[in-house]
Amino acid sequence: MEKKRIYMDYAATTPIKKEVVDAMMPYLTEHFGNPSSVHGFGRDVKKVIDESRDKIAKAVNAKPEEIFFTGGGSESDNMAIKGIAFAYKDKGNHIITSKIEHHAVLHTCEYLEKNHGFEVTYLDVDKDGIISLEELRAAIKDNTVLITIMQANNEIGTVQPVKEIAQIASEKGVFFHTDAVQALGNIEIDVKDLGVDLMSFTAHKIYGPKGIGALYMRKGIKLHPLIHGGSQERKKRAGTENVAGIVAFAKAVELATKDVAGHAKEQSQLRDHLIDSVLSRIPYARLNGHRQKRLPGNANFCFEFIEGEAILLSLDLLGVAASSGSACTSGSLDPSHVLMALGLPHEIAHGSLRLTIGDMTTKEDIDFVVDNLEKIVVRLRELSPLYDKFVREESQHV
Amino acid sequence: MYNEKVIEYFVHPRNAGVLVDADGIGEAGSPACGDEMKVYLKIENDVIVDVKFQTYGCASAIASSSMATEMIKGKTIQEALSVTNKDVINALGGLPAPKIHCSVLAEQTIKRAILDYAKKHNITIEGIDSKILEDDVHDHGHDEE
């Protein structure tokens, strides 16, 4: 019998949808022109780039000229943060971010700190992974030039109060960038209503291909380009356009934003079933991130007395793909910076597991995962000297 | 990442458990670092007649401790002391570089169990002293409060 394979790592990446592949295929084969070329081959694909830009802009209520194509989410984050920092360095050299940002944001901020004389404030989050608006307000200084706080966290799925952050930034005359890589397709995004200045997107989290993303930048903002060369993307990002990727991205956005509310409702039900099942059946398990203010498809747990990589590998041997913020998984020595920022002790943060739900996930899949997860946790706890010690101490108290 | 032997020892660990009447018990690692091992020895006439382990940690930590205990079972104390982390790695058919410390931890846990036996029985064993208790191979330098 063929082994069951269940993918529950959609926050890492998603499979490309058939409609998306169908849309991009002609631009890998017959429509191969360089969009910068004057001839008909070039003009054909230039037109489709413009159409794609229109579709993406429309999906997030932006103007087409406010959408810049990039090589993915990390590049969009780099482009926004360094682009603003370098373009407005005369205005100030202070940046505010949070401790739970993606490394594309954190490492970019650290780079500016170490190499370009910027000062960065890293805001704490509460135990549920949410920043404090009061702390944000208090952190803004005269020389603050940019606030960069993600819309939704990639590990624990926590959704930040982006509209309120944008309001504060606007009042203080500070640019606000948000990494919406995990949010697009999961939360309604209206850049005008939210009031953000810059927003990062990527295609491979919404059933599009890897290597294509976009940055929304409100009209009128200056941006120092990271890549110099040709005049593509209105001189903000040189390089021959990834035409097939752009077409695919537009199709993926179109599909992902068709019914965000309906999609979110469906996935939240599955997610809640997963969370409720795990917490009711597995003792000493905890949910990381806010119970309600979280992405529809994200569930992140810690299992006390055991270690995350061992859980992850045990699931993988059963054909279940998940993720862990365990130090052992990343090859680093400390558990995920996100879990640490929640205030979890090291020994609990080491026992983390992220299960993310997507379009292929069924209730049966979740039940299979929980049934096996329960057995895995029992097995690993039987091996654990920490659990043994805990049980002995508990029995003495009875 | 792991070879089949490591996976086999992770999924079906040998010698897992506790020896209630152990003659020597060794512990190494720390929960904060993500792995902790405990080894129990039953020693008769200088020979390790039984050994059990408990491990909190990743697959490599569980496989390393299981393999290390298997390698010392039935051996004399001196033979057990000569088992190094490299022997454990070889017996497992190799470990990924970031996981080498798991084998070091296994070696250290066994040595600590033997030292505990020596202390409890007030004997001196050549090649092992209290220094083993001071060397924490697993000090990752966490900023612990």
Coordinates of C-alpha atoms in Angstrom, one line a residue:
Chain A
M1 CA 0.0 0.0 0.0
E2 CA 1.3 3.4 -0.9
K3 CA 2.2 5.5 2.1
K4 CA -0.1 8.4 2.8
R5 CA 1.5 11.8 2.3
I6 CA 0.0 14.8 4.0
Y7 CA 1.4 18.3 3.4
M8 CA 0.9 20.7 6.3
D9 CA 3.6 23.2 5.6
Y10 CA 1.7 25.7 3.5
A11 CA 3.3 28.6 5.3
A12 CA 6.7 27.5 3.8
T13 CA 5.4 27.2 0.3
T14 CA 2.4 26.1 -1.7
P15 CA 2.0 23.9 -4.8
I16 CA 1.4 25.8 -8.1
K17 CA -2.3 25.6 -9.1
K18 CA -3.0 24.1 -12.6
E19 CA -4.7 27.3 -13.7
V20 CA -1.6 29.2 -12.8
V21 CA 0.6 26.8 -14.7
D22 CA -1.7 27.0 -17.7
A23 CA -1.6 30.8 -17.6
M24 CA 2.2 31.0 -17.4
M25 CA 3.1 28.2 -19.9
P26 CA 2.7 30.3 -23.1
Y27 CA 5.2 32.8 -21.7
L28 CA 7.8 30.1 -21.3
T29 CA 7.4 28.9 -24.8
E30 CA 5.8 30.8 -27.7
H31 CA 5.7 34.3 -26.2
F32 CA 9.4 34.4 -25.2
G33 CA 10.2 38.0 -26.3
N34 CA 12.2 40.4 -24.2
P35 CA 9.7 43.0 -23.0
S36 CA 12.3 45.7 -23.5
S37 CA 12.6 44.8 -27.2
V38 CA 10.9 47.1 -29.7
H39 CA 9.7 44.4 -32.1
G40 CA 6.5 42.5 -31.9
F41 CA 7.8 39.7 -29.8
G42 CA 8.8 42.2 -27.2
R43 CA 5.6 44.3 -27.4
D44 CA 3.4 41.2 -26.9
V45 CA 4.9 40.4 -23.6
K46 CA 5.2 44.0 -22.4
K47 CA 1.5 44.2 -22.8
V48 CA 0.9 41.2 -20.6
I49 CA 3.2 42.6 -17.9
D50 CA 1.0 45.7 -17.8
E51 CA -2.2 43.6 -17.6
S52 CA -0.7 41.5 -14.8
R53 CA 0.3 44.6 -12.9
D54 CA -3.3 45.9 -13.3
K55 CA -4.7 42.7 -11.9
I56 CA -2.5 42.7 -8.9
A57 CA -3.1 46.4 -8.2
K58 CA -6.8 45.9 -8.4
A59 CA -6.7 43.0 -6.0
V60 CA -5.2 45.1 -3.2
N61 CA -6.8 48.4 -4.2
A62 CA -3.6 50.0 -5.4
K63 CA -2.8 51.9 -8.6
P64 CA -0.9 49.9 -11.2
E65 CA 2.1 52.3 -11.1
E66 CA 2.3 51.5 -7.3
I67 CA 3.2 47.8 -7.9
F68 CA 6.8 46.9 -8.5
F69 CA 7.8 43.3 -9.4
T70 CA 10.6 41.7 -7.5
G71 CA 12.2 38.4 -7.1
G72 CA 10.1 37.4 -4.1
G73 CA 9.2 38.4 -0.5
S74 CA 12.7 38.8 0.8
E75 CA 13.7 41.0 -2.1
S76 CA 10.5 43.1 -1.6
D77 CA 11.4 43.6 2.1
N78 CA 15.0 44.5 1.3
M79 CA 13.9 46.9 -1.4
A80 CA 11.4 48.6 0.9
I81 CA 13.6 48.9 4.0
K82 CA 17.0 49.7 2.3
G83 CA 15.2 51.7 -0.4
I84 CA 13.5 54.0 2.1
A85 CA 16.5 54.1 4.4
F86 CA 18.9 55.2 1.7
A87 CA 16.5 57.6 -0.1
Y88 CA 15.5 59.4 3.1
K89 CA 18.8 59.2 5.1
D90 CA 18.8 63.0 5.4
K91 CA 15.4 62.9 7.1
G92 CA 16.5 60.4 9.8
N93 CA 18.4 57.2 10.6
H94 CA 16.0 55.5 13.1
I95 CA 13.9 52.5 12.1
I96 CA 11.3 50.7 14.2
T97 CA 10.5 47.0 13.8
S98 CA 9.4 44.1 16.0
K99 CA 11.3 41.2 17.5
I100 CA 9.2 38.6 15.6
E101 CA 9.8 39.8 12.0
H102 CA 11.0 37.5 9.3
H103 CA 14.7 37.4 8.9
A104 CA 14.4 39.3 5.6
V105 CA 13.3 42.2 7.7
L106 CA 15.4 41.6 10.8
H107 CA 18.7 40.9 9.0
T108 CA 18.1 43.9 6.7
C109 CA 17.7 46.1 9.8
E110 CA 20.8 44.7 11.4
Y111 CA 22.7 45.3 8.2
L112 CA 21.7 48.9 8.2
E113 CA 22.7 49.2 11.9
K114 CA 26.1 47.6 11.4
N115 CA 27.1 49.1 8.1
H116 CA 25.2 52.3 7.5
G117 CA 24.9 54.0 10.9
F118 CA 21.2 53.3 11.4
E119 CA 19.7 52.9 14.8
V120 CA 17.0 50.2 15.1
T121 CA 14.3 49.7 17.8
Y122 CA 13.1 46.2 18.1
L123 CA 9.6 46.2 19.7
D124 CA 8.7 43.5 22.1
V125 CA 5.5 41.5 21.6
D126 CA 3.1 40.3 24.3
K127 CA 2.7 36.6 25.2
D128 CA 0.3 36.2 22.3
G129 CA 2.7 37.7 19.8
I130 CA 1.1 41.2 19.4
I131 CA 2.9 44.5 19.5
S132 CA 1.8 47.3 21.8
L133 CA 0.6 50.4 20.0
E134 CA 1.6 52.5 23.0
E135 CA 5.1 51.1 22.9
L136 CA 5.2 51.8 19.2
R137 CA 4.0 55.4 19.7
A138 CA 6.6 55.9 22.5
A139 CA 9.4 54.5 20.3
I140 CA 8.9 57.1 17.5
K141 CA 11.6 59.8 17.6
D142 CA 12.3 62.9 15.6
N143 CA 14.7 61.0 13.5
T144 CA 12.5 57.9 12.9
V145 CA 12.2 57.4 9.2
L146 CA 10.5 54.0 8.9
I147 CA 8.4 51.6 10.8
T148 CA 8.4 48.0 9.4
I149 CA 6.1 45.6 11.1
M150 CA 4.7 42.5 9.5
Q151 CA 1.0 42.0 8.8
A152 CA 1.0 38.3 9.8
N153 CA 3.7 36.3 11.3
N154 CA 5.1 33.3 9.4
E155 CA 5.6 31.1 12.4
I156 CA 2.8 31.7 14.8
G157 CA 0.3 33.3 12.4
T158 CA -0.3 36.3 14.6
V159 CA -2.0 39.2 12.8
Q160 CA -0.8 42.7 13.9
P161 CA -3.1 45.8 14.0
V162 CA -1.7 47.1 10.8
K163 CA -4.4 49.8 10.2
E164 CA -3.7 51.3 13.7
I165 CA 0.1 51.2 13.1
A166 CA -0.4 53.0 9.8
Q167 CA -2.5 55.6 11.5
I168 CA 0.2 56.3 14.1
A169 CA 2.9 56.4 11.4
S170 CA 0.9 58.8 9.4
E171 CA 0.3 61.1 12.3
K172 CA 4.0 61.2 13.0
G173 CA 5.1 61.6 9.4
V174 CA 7.0 58.2 9.4
F175 CA 6.8 55.7 6.5
F176 CA 5.2 52.4 7.3
H177 CA 6.2 49.2 5.5
T178 CA 4.5 45.9 6.2
D179 CA 5.5 42.4 5.1
A180 CA 2.2 40.9 3.9
V181 CA 3.8 37.7 2.4
Q182 CA 1.7 35.5 4.7
A183 CA -1.3 37.7 4.7
L184 CA -2.1 37.9 1.0
G185 CA -5.0 35.6 0.2
N186 CA -5.7 34.9 3.8
I187 CA -6.8 38.4 4.9
E188 CA -8.6 41.1 2.9
I189 CA -6.0 43.5 1.8
D190 CA -6.9 47.1 0.8
V191 CA -3.8 49.2 0.9
K192 CA -5.7 52.5 0.8
D193 CA -8.0 51.5 3.6
L194 CA -5.1 50.2 5.7
G195 CA -3.1 53.3 5.0
V196 CA 0.2 51.5 4.5
D197 CA 3.0 53.1 2.5
L198 CA 4.8 50.0 1.4
M199 CA 3.7 46.3 1.4
S200 CA 5.6 43.1 0.4
F201 CA 4.1 40.2 -1.4
T202 CA 5.2 36.9 -2.9
A203 CA 3.6 34.4 -5.3
H204 CA 4.8 31.1 -3.8
K205 CA 2.7 31.4 -0.7
I206 CA -0.5 31.7 -2.7
Y207 CA -0.2 28.8 -5.2
G208 CA 2.1 30.6 -7.6
P209 CA 5.7 30.0 -8.5
K210 CA 8.8 30.8 -6.5
G211 CA 11.0 33.6 -7.5
I212 CA 8.4 36.3 -8.2
G213 CA 7.1 38.8 -5.8
A214 CA 6.0 42.4 -5.6
L215 CA 6.3 45.6 -3.6
Y216 CA 3.4 48.0 -3.3
M217 CA 4.7 51.5 -2.8
R218 CA 2.3 54.5 -2.4
K219 CA 2.7 57.0 -5.2
G220 CA 4.9 59.9 -4.4
I221 CA 7.4 58.0 -2.2
K222 CA 11.1 58.0 -3.3
L223 CA 12.9 54.7 -3.2
H224 CA 16.6 54.1 -3.7
P225 CA 17.0 51.1 -6.0
L226 CA 18.9 48.1 -5.0
I227 CA 19.6 46.7 -8.5
H228 CA 21.0 49.1 -11.1
G229 CA 21.0 48.4 -14.8
G230 CA 18.2 48.9 -17.2
S231 CA 15.1 51.1 -16.7
Q232 CA 12.7 48.3 -15.9
E233 CA 10.1 48.8 -13.1
R234 CA 10.5 52.6 -13.6
K235 CA 14.1 52.4 -12.7
K236 CA 13.4 50.9 -9.3
R237 CA 14.5 47.4 -10.1
A238 CA 16.6 46.7 -13.1
G239 CA 16.7 43.4 -14.9
T240 CA 14.7 41.7 -17.6
E241 CA 11.3 40.9 -16.3
N242 CA 10.3 37.4 -15.2
V243 CA 7.4 37.5 -17.6
A244 CA 6.1 34.0 -17.0
G245 CA 6.4 34.5 -13.3
I246 CA 4.6 37.8 -13.5
V247 CA 1.7 36.3 -15.4
A248 CA 1.6 33.4 -13.0
F249 CA 1.6 35.7 -10.0
A250 CA -1.3 37.7 -11.4
K251 CA -3.3 34.6 -11.9
A252 CA -2.4 33.3 -8.4
V253 CA -3.5 36.7 -6.9
E254 CA -6.7 36.6 -8.9
L255 CA -7.5 33.1 -7.6
A256 CA -6.4 33.8 -4.0
T257 CA -8.4 37.0 -3.6
K258 CA -11.6 35.9 -5.3
D259 CA -13.3 35.0 -2.1
V260 CA -10.9 35.8 0.8
A261 CA -13.7 35.7 3.4
G262 CA -15.1 32.4 2.3
H263 CA -11.7 30.9 2.1
A264 CA -10.7 32.2 5.5
K265 CA -13.9 30.8 7.1
E266 CA -13.3 27.4 5.6
Q267 CA -9.7 27.2 6.7
S268 CA -10.4 28.7 10.2
Q269 CA -12.9 25.8 10.8
L270 CA -10.2 23.3 9.9
R271 CA -7.6 25.1 11.9
D272 CA -9.9 25.3 15.0
H273 CA -10.6 21.6 14.7
L274 CA -6.9 21.0 14.6
I275 CA -6.2 23.3 17.6
D276 CA -9.1 22.0 19.7
S277 CA -8.2 18.3 18.9
V278 CA -4.5 18.8 19.9
L279 CA -5.2 20.8 23.0
S280 CA -7.9 18.4 24.2
R281 CA -6.1 15.2 23.5
I282 CA -2.5 16.0 24.2
P283 CA -1.6 17.1 27.8
Y284 CA 1.0 19.7 28.3
A285 CA 0.5 21.1 24.8
R286 CA 0.2 24.9 24.3
L287 CA -0.9 27.0 21.4
N288 CA 1.6 29.7 20.4
G289 CA 0.2 33.0 19.1
H290 CA -3.2 34.7 19.7
R291 CA -6.1 32.3 19.7
Q292 CA -8.3 34.5 17.4
K293 CA -5.9 37.1 15.9
R294 CA -4.2 34.6 13.8
L295 CA -4.0 33.4 10.1
P296 CA -6.9 31.1 9.2
G297 CA -4.5 28.3 8.3
N298 CA -1.9 28.5 11.1
A299 CA -1.5 26.4 14.2
N300 CA 1.7 26.4 16.2
F301 CA 2.2 24.3 19.3
C302 CA 4.7 23.6 22.0
F303 CA 4.8 20.1 23.6
E304 CA 6.5 20.1 26.9
F305 CA 9.2 17.7 27.8
I306 CA 10.1 16.8 24.2
E307 CA 12.0 18.3 21.4
G308 CA 10.6 19.7 18.1
E309 CA 12.9 18.0 15.6
A310 CA 12.1 14.6 17.0
I311 CA 8.3 15.3 16.5
L312 CA 8.9 16.6 13.1
L313 CA 10.9 13.6 12.0
S314 CA 8.4 11.2 13.5
L315 CA 5.7 12.9 11.5
D316 CA 7.8 12.9 8.4
L317 CA 8.3 9.1 8.7
L318 CA 4.5 8.8 8.5
G319 CA 4.4 11.0 5.4
V320 CA 3.3 14.2 7.2
A321 CA 5.2 17.4 6.3
A322 CA 5.3 20.1 9.0
S323 CA 7.7 22.6 10.4
S324 CA 9.4 23.4 13.7
G325 CA 11.0 26.4 15.4
S326 CA 13.3 24.0 17.2
A327 CA 17.0 24.9 17.3
C328 CA 17.9 21.4 16.1
T329 CA 15.9 21.9 12.9
S330 CA 17.6 25.1 12.0
G331 CA 21.1 24.0 12.9
S332 CA 21.4 27.0 15.3
L333 CA 21.6 26.7 19.1
D334 CA 18.7 28.7 20.2
P335 CA 15.0 28.1 19.4
S336 CA 13.2 30.4 17.0
H337 CA 13.5 34.1 17.8
V338 CA 9.7 34.4 17.4
L339 CA 9.0 31.8 20.2
M340 CA 11.6 33.4 22.4
A341 CA 10.0 36.8 21.9
L342 CA 6.7 35.3 23.3
G343 CA 8.6 34.9 26.6
L344 CA 8.7 31.1 26.5
P345 CA 11.5 29.4 28.4
H346 CA 14.1 27.7 26.2
E347 CA 13.0 24.2 27.2
I348 CA 9.4 24.8 26.1
A349 CA 10.3 26.7 22.9
H350 CA 12.5 23.7 21.8
G351 CA 9.4 21.5 21.6
S352 CA 7.6 23.5 18.9
L353 CA 5.6 22.3 15.9
R354 CA 4.0 24.4 13.2
L355 CA 1.2 22.8 11.2
T356 CA -0.2 25.0 8.4
I357 CA -3.4 24.3 6.5
G358 CA -4.0 24.9 2.8
D359 CA -6.4 24.2 0.0
M360 CA -5.6 20.4 -0.1
T361 CA -6.1 19.9 3.6
T362 CA -9.1 17.8 4.7
K363 CA -10.6 17.1 8.1
E364 CA -9.5 13.5 7.6
D365 CA -5.9 14.7 7.1
I366 CA -6.1 16.6 10.4
D367 CA -7.6 13.7 12.3
F368 CA -4.8 11.4 10.9
V369 CA -2.1 13.9 12.0
V370 CA -3.6 14.4 15.5
D371 CA -4.0 10.6 16.0
N372 CA -0.4 10.1 15.2
L373 CA 0.9 13.2 16.9
E374 CA -0.7 11.9 20.1
K375 CA 1.2 8.6 19.8
I376 CA 4.4 10.4 18.9
V377 CA 4.2 12.7 21.9
V378 CA 3.5 9.7 24.2
R379 CA 6.5 7.8 22.7
L380 CA 8.9 10.7 23.0
R381 CA 7.8 11.5 26.5
E382 CA 8.4 7.9 27.5
L383 CA 12.0 8.4 26.5
S384 CA 12.3 11.8 28.1
P385 CA 14.1 12.2 31.5
L386 CA 12.3 15.5 31.9
Y387 CA 8.9 13.9 31.7
D388 CA 10.0 11.1 34.0
K389 CA 11.1 13.6 36.5
F390 CA 7.9 15.6 36.2
V391 CA 5.7 12.5 36.6
R392 CA 7.7 11.5 39.7
E393 CA 7.4 14.9 41.3
E394 CA 3.7 15.0 40.5
S395 CA 3.1 11.6 42.1
Q396 CA 4.8 12.9 45.2
H397 CA 2.4 15.8 45.4
V398 CA -0.7 13.6 45.2
Chain B
M1 CA 19.7 14.4 6.7
Y2 CA 19.9 11.2 8.7
N3 CA 21.0 7.8 7.4
E4 CA 18.8 4.7 7.8
K5 CA 20.7 3.4 10.9
V6 CA 20.2 6.7 12.8
I7 CA 16.5 6.6 11.9
E8 CA 16.3 3.0 13.0
Y9 CA 17.8 3.8 16.4
F10 CA 15.6 6.8 16.7
V11 CA 12.4 4.9 15.9
H12 CA 13.4 1.7 17.8
P13 CA 15.8 2.7 20.4
R14 CA 17.6 -0.1 22.3
N15 CA 18.0 0.1 26.1
A16 CA 15.5 2.8 26.6
G17 CA 14.1 3.1 30.1
V18 CA 15.2 3.3 33.7
L19 CA 17.1 0.9 36.0
V20 CA 15.6 1.3 39.4
D21 CA 18.5 -0.4 41.2
A22 CA 21.3 1.3 39.1
D23 CA 24.8 1.2 40.5
G24 CA 25.7 4.4 38.7
I25 CA 23.7 7.2 37.1
G26 CA 25.0 9.9 34.8
E27 CA 23.4 13.0 33.4
A28 CA 24.5 15.5 30.9
G29 CA 23.1 18.3 28.8
S30 CA 20.4 20.7 29.8
P31 CA 16.7 21.3 28.9
A32 CA 17.6 24.9 27.9
C33 CA 19.9 23.5 25.2
G34 CA 17.3 21.2 23.8
D35 CA 18.9 17.9 24.8
E36 CA 19.5 16.1 28.1
M37 CA 20.6 12.5 28.6
K38 CA 20.5 10.2 31.6
V39 CA 22.3 6.8 31.7
Y40 CA 21.7 4.0 34.3
L41 CA 24.3 1.3 34.8
K42 CA 24.2 -2.1 36.5
I43 CA 27.7 -3.2 37.2
E44 CA 28.8 -6.7 38.5
N45 CA 32.4 -7.7 38.9
D46 CA 33.6 -4.7 36.9
V47 CA 31.3 -5.6 34.0
I48 CA 28.4 -3.5 32.8
V49 CA 25.7 -6.1 32.9
D50 CA 22.8 -3.8 32.2
V51 CA 22.3 -0.3 30.9
K52 CA 19.4 1.9 30.2
F53 CA 19.0 5.5 29.0
Q54 CA 16.5 8.4 28.9
T55 CA 17.0 11.2 26.4
Y56 CA 15.2 14.5 25.8
G57 CA 16.3 15.7 22.4
C58 CA 16.4 15.4 18.7
A59 CA 16.6 12.2 16.7
S60 CA 20.4 12.3 16.7
A61 CA 20.5 12.6 20.5
I62 CA 18.1 9.6 21.0
A63 CA 20.0 7.5 18.4
S64 CA 23.4 8.4 19.8
S65 CA 22.5 7.5 23.4
S66 CA 20.8 4.3 22.3
M67 CA 23.9 3.2 20.2
A68 CA 26.3 4.3 23.0
T69 CA 24.5 2.2 25.6
E70 CA 24.4 -0.8 23.2
M71 CA 28.2 -0.5 22.7
I72 CA 29.0 -0.6 26.4
K73 CA 26.6 -3.4 27.4
G74 CA 28.5 -6.4 28.5
K75 CA 31.8 -4.5 28.5
T76 CA 34.2 -4.0 31.4
I77 CA 34.4 -0.5 32.9
Q78 CA 37.7 0.1 31.2
E79 CA 36.4 -1.1 27.8
A80 CA 33.3 1.2 28.3
L81 CA 35.5 4.2 29.1
S82 CA 37.4 3.7 25.8
V83 CA 34.2 4.1 23.8
T84 CA 34.4 7.6 22.3
N85 CA 31.9 9.8 20.5
K86 CA 33.7 9.0 17.2
D87 CA 33.0 5.3 17.8
V88 CA 29.4 6.1 18.3
I89 CA 29.3 8.2 15.1
N90 CA 31.0 5.3 13.2
A91 CA 28.6 2.8 14.6
L92 CA 25.7 4.9 13.5
G93 CA 27.2 5.2 10.0
G94 CA 27.8 8.9 10.4
L95 CA 25.9 12.0 11.8
P96 CA 25.4 15.4 10.2
A97 CA 28.0 17.9 11.3
P98 CA 25.6 20.0 13.4
K99 CA 24.6 16.9 15.3
I100 CA 28.1 15.7 16.3
H101 CA 27.6 17.2 19.8
C102 CA 24.9 14.6 20.4
S103 CA 27.5 11.8 20.3
V104 CA 29.8 13.8 22.6
L105 CA 26.9 14.2 25.0
A106 CA 26.4 10.4 24.9
E107 CA 30.0 9.7 25.7
Q108 CA 30.0 12.2 28.5
T109 CA 26.8 10.8 30.1
I110 CA 28.3 7.3 30.2
K111 CA 31.5 8.6 31.8
R112 CA 29.5 10.5 34.4
A113 CA 27.5 7.3 35.2
I114 CA 30.8 5.4 35.6
L115 CA 32.2 8.2 37.8
D116 CA 29.0 8.1 39.9
Y117 CA 29.5 4.3 40.3
A118 CA 33.1 4.9 41.4
K119 CA 32.0 7.5 43.9
K120 CA 29.2 5.4 45.4
H121 CA 31.5 2.5 45.8
N122 CA 34.4 4.6 46.9
I123 CA 36.8 3.3 44.3
T124 CA 39.2 4.9 41.9
I125 CA 38.9 4.1 38.3
E126 CA 41.9 4.9 36.0
G127 CA 41.2 7.5 33.4
I128 CA 38.2 9.1 35.0
D129 CA 37.9 11.8 37.7
S130 CA 35.7 14.6 38.7
K131 CA 36.9 16.7 35.9
I132 CA 34.3 15.0 33.7
L133 CA 31.6 16.6 35.8
E134 CA 33.1 20.1 35.2
D135 CA 33.4 19.8 31.4
D136 CA 30.1 20.7 30.0
V137 CA 30.3 20.0 26.3
H138 CA 26.9 21.3 26.0
D139 CA 27.5 24.8 27.2
H140 CA 26.1 26.8 24.2
G141 CA 26.5 30.1 26.1
H142 CA 22.8 30.8 26.3
D143 CA 21.9 34.1 28.0
E144 CA 20.0 32.4 30.7
E145 CA 18.4 34.3 33.4

